[in-house]
Short mmCIF file of the C-alpha atoms (twelve columns), coordinates in Angstrom:
data_MODEL
# 
_entry.id   MODEL 
# 
loop_
_atom_site.group_PDB 
_atom_site.id 
_atom_site.type_symbol 
_atom_site.label_atom_id 
_atom_site.label_alt_id 
_atom_site.label_comp_id 
_atom_site.label_asym_id 
_atom_site.label_seq_id 
_atom_site.Cartn_x 
_atom_site.Cartn_y 
_atom_site.Cartn_z 
_atom_site.pdbx_PDB_model_num 
ATOM 1  C CA . UNK A 1  -7.633  -5.003  -7.395 1 
ATOM 2  C CA . UNK A 2  -5.441  -3.944  -4.616 1 
ATOM 3  C CA . UNK A 3  -4.413  -0.859  -6.485 1 
ATOM 4  C CA . UNK A 4  -7.989  0.016   -7.294 1 
ATOM 5  C CA . UNK A 5  -8.708  -0.271  -3.523 1 
ATOM 6  C CA . UNK A 6  -5.800  2.002   -2.517 1 
ATOM 7  C CA . UNK A 7  -6.713  4.603   -5.169 1 
ATOM 8  C CA . UNK A 8  -10.310 4.602   -3.731 1 
ATOM 9  C CA . UNK A 9  -8.948  5.118   -0.270 1 
ATOM 10 C CA . UNK A 10 -6.669  7.886   -1.335 1 
ATOM 11 C CA . UNK A 11 -9.566  9.641   -3.209 1 
ATOM 12 C CA . UNK A 12 -11.823 9.322   -0.176 1 
ATOM 13 C CA . UNK A 13 -9.124  10.697  2.038  1 
ATOM 14 C CA . UNK A 14 -8.508  13.535  -0.395 1 
ATOM 15 C CA . UNK A 15 -12.090 14.624  -0.154 1 
ATOM 16 C CA . UNK A 16 -12.090 14.423  3.644  1 
ATOM 17 C CA . UNK A 17 -8.957  16.394  4.009  1 
ATOM 18 C CA . UNK A 18 -9.869  18.900  1.432  1 
ATOM 19 C CA . UNK A 19 -12.642 20.178  3.568  1 
ATOM 20 C CA . UNK A 20 -10.342 20.986  6.481  1 
ATOM 21 C CA . UNK A 21 -7.117  22.245  5.202  1 
ATOM 22 C CA . UNK A 22 -6.135  22.080  1.524  1 
ATOM 23 C CA . UNK A 23 -2.375  22.345  1.506  1 
ATOM 24 C CA . UNK A 24 -1.762  19.975  4.464  1 
ATOM 25 C CA . UNK A 25 -4.231  17.463  3.141  1 
ATOM 26 C CA . UNK A 26 -2.540  17.276  -0.161 1 
ATOM 27 C CA . UNK A 27 0.749   16.620  1.552  1 
ATOM 28 C CA . UNK A 28 -0.738  13.830  3.492  1 
ATOM 29 C CA . UNK A 29 -2.348  12.232  0.471  1 
ATOM 30 C CA . UNK A 30 0.944   12.572  -1.510 1 
ATOM 31 C CA . UNK A 31 2.718   10.804  1.499  1 
ATOM 32 C CA . UNK A 32 -0.013  8.077   1.608  1 
ATOM 33 C CA . UNK A 33 0.267   7.366   -2.134 1 
ATOM 34 C CA . UNK A 34 4.035   7.331   -2.013 1 
ATOM 35 C CA . UNK A 35 3.967   4.881   0.866  1 
ATOM 36 C CA . UNK A 36 1.350   2.686   -0.938 1 
ATOM 37 C CA . UNK A 37 3.530   2.622   -3.967 1 
ATOM 38 C CA . UNK A 38 6.561   1.570   -1.992 1 
ATOM 39 C CA . UNK A 39 4.553   -1.215  -0.307 1 
ATOM 40 C CA . UNK A 40 3.209   -2.506  -3.645 1 
ATOM 41 C CA . UNK A 41 6.665   -2.324  -5.355 1 
ATOM 42 C CA . UNK A 42 8.252   -4.179  -2.425 1 
ATOM 43 C CA . UNK A 43 5.506   -6.853  -2.582 1 
ATOM 44 C CA . UNK A 44 6.027   -7.287  -6.232 1 
ATOM 45 C CA . UNK A 45 9.811   -7.559  -5.999 1 
ATOM 46 C CA . UNK A 46 9.989   -9.788  -2.786 1 
ATOM 47 C CA . UNK A 47 6.752   -11.836 -3.527 1 
ATOM 48 C CA . UNK A 48 8.575   -14.794 -4.908 1 
ATOM 49 C CA . UNK A 49 11.140  -14.941 -2.168 1 
ATOM 50 C CA . UNK A 50 8.398   -14.526 0.594  1 
ATOM 51 C CA . UNK A 51 6.406   -17.253 -1.023 1 
ATOM 52 C CA . UNK A 52 9.474   -19.585 -1.131 1 
ATOM 53 C CA . UNK A 53 10.225  -18.839 2.548  1 
ATOM 54 C CA . UNK A 54 6.741   -19.604 3.698  1 
ATOM 55 C CA . UNK A 55 6.760   -22.813 1.563  1 
ATOM 56 C CA . UNK A 56 9.910   -23.991 3.246  1 
ATOM 57 C CA . UNK A 57 8.363   -23.228 6.713  1 
ATOM 58 C CA . UNK A 58 5.347   -25.115 5.778  1 
ATOM 59 C CA . UNK A 59 7.311   -28.165 4.605  1 
ATOM 60 C CA . UNK A 60 9.464   -28.058 7.916  1 
ATOM 61 C CA . UNK A 61 6.174   -28.064 9.873  1 
ATOM 62 C CA . UNK A 62 4.734   -31.209 8.163  1 
# 
């Protein structure tokens, strides 16, 4: 679901930037896609540790 949203955002930004300057727009889209993939990979890898951390914080507050 999140990946589909990111792909839709990337596609929309590609159409927007394509109208202005083709080469620069493609570079920006590639950069956005790479950043999105890094964020998704980090979330996938660190997800359980983050959940454990917030679980401990929640337990400490109660």
